mmCIF file of C-alpha atoms in Angstrom:
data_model
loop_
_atom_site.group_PDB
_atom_site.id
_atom_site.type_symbol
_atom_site.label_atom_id
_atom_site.label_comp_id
_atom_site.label_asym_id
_atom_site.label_seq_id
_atom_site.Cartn_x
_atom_site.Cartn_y
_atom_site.Cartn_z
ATOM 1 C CA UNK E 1 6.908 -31.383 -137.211
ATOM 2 C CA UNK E 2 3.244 -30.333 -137.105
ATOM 3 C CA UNK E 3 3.077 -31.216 -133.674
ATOM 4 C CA UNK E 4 5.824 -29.160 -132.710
ATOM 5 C CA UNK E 5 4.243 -26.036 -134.756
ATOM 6 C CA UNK E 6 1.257 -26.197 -132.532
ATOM 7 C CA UNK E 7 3.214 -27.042 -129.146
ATOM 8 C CA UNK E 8 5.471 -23.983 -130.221
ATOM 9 C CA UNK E 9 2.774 -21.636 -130.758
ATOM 10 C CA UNK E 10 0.159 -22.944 -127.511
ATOM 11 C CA UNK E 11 3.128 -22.255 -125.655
ATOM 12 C CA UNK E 12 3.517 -18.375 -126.778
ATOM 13 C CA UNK E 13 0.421 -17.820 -126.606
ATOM 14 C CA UNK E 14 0.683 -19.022 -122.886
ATOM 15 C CA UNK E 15 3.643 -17.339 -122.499
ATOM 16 C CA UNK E 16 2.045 -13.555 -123.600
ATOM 17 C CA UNK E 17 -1.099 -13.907 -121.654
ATOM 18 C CA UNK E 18 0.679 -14.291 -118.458
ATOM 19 C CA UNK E 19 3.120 -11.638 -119.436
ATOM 20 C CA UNK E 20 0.022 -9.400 -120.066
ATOM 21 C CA UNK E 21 -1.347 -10.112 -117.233
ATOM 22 C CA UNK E 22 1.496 -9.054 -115.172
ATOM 23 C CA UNK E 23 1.714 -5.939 -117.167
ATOM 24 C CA UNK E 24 -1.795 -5.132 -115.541
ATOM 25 C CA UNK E 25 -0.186 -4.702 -112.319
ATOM 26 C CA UNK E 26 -2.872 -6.534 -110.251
ATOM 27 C CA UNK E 27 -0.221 -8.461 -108.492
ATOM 28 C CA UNK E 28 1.769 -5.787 -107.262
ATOM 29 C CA UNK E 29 -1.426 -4.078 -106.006
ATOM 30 C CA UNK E 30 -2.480 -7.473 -103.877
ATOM 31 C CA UNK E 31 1.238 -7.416 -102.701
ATOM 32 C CA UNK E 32 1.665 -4.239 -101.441
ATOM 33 C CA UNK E 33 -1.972 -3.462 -100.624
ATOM 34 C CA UNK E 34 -1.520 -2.605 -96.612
ATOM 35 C CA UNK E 35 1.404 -0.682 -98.204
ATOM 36 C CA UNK E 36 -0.913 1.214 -100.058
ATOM 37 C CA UNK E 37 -3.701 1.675 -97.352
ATOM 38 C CA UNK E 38 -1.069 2.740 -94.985
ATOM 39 C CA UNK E 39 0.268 5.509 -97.604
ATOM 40 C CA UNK E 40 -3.543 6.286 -97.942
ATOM 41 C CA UNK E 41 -4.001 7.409 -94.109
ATOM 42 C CA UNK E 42 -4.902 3.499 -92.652
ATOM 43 C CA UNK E 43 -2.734 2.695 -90.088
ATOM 44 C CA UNK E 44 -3.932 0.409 -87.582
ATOM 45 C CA UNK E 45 -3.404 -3.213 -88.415
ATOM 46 C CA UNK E 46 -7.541 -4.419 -88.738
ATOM 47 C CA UNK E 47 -8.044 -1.142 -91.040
ATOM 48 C CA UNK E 48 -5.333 -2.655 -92.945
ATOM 49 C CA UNK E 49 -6.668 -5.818 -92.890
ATOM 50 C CA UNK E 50 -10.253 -5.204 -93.691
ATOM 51 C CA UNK E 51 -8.673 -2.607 -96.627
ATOM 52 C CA UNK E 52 -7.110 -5.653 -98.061
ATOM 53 C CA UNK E 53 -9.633 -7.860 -97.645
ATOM 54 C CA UNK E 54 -12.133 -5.784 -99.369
ATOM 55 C CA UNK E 55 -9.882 -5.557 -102.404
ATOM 56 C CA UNK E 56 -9.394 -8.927 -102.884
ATOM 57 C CA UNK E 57 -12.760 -9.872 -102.384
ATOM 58 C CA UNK E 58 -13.557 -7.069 -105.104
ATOM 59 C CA UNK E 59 -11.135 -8.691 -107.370
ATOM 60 C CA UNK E 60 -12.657 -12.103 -106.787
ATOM 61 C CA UNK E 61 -16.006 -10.564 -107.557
ATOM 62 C CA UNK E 62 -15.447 -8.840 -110.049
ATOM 63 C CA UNK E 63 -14.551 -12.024 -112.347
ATOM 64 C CA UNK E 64 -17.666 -13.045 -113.342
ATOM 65 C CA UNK E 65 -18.895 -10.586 -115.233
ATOM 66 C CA UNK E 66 -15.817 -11.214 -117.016
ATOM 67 C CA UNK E 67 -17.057 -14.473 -117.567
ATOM 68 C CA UNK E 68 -20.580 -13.568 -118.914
ATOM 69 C CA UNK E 69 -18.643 -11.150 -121.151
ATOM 70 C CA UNK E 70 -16.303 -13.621 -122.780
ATOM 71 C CA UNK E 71 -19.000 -15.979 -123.460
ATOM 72 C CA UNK E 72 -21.406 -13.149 -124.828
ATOM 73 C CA UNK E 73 -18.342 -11.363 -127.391
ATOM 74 C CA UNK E 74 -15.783 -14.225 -127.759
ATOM 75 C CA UNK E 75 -12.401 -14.702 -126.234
ATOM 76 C CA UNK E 76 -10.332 -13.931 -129.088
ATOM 77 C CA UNK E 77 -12.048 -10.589 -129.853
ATOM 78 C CA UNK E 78 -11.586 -9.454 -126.315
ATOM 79 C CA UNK E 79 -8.111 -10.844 -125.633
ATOM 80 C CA UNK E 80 -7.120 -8.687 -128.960
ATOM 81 C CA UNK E 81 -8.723 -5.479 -127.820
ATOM 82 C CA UNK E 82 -7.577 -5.790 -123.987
ATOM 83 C CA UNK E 83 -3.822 -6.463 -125.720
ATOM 84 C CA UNK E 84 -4.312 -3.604 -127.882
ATOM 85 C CA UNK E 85 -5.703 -0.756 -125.474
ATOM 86 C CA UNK E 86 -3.074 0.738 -123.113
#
């Protein structure tokens, strides 16, 4: 029964950090990103391109300060204020 408890409650905790993640709305942004640089005046197919490389390679980058910055003020104090704040 203990095992289950802890099974039961590493899976919601699973379960609500994706769902917060998708909440962010980073995946429809990489999804629809020549969408959005087309809507934004970009229409030839390299702008687009380049426009959506340069995002994801911003997203990519900008990870690892993330990193530094959960090691520096702790996961669980960060997860609860990123959950808390919009």
């Amino acid at each position: 029964m203990d095992q289950y408890k802890s099974v039961k409650w590493a899976m919601i905790i699973a379960v609500v950090l994706n769902w917060m993640q998708q909440g962010s709305g980073i995946n429809a942004i990489m999804y629809y990103s020549s969408t959005i640089l087309e809507d934004a005046g970009i229409t030839t197919d390299k702008g687009k391109w380049l426009g959506t490389t340069a995002i994801m390679v911003a997203n990519f980058v900008s990870v690892f300060p993330a990193l530094f910055a959960i090691d520096k003020a702790g996961r669980k104090k960060l997860m609860l204020i990123s959950g808390s704040t919009g």
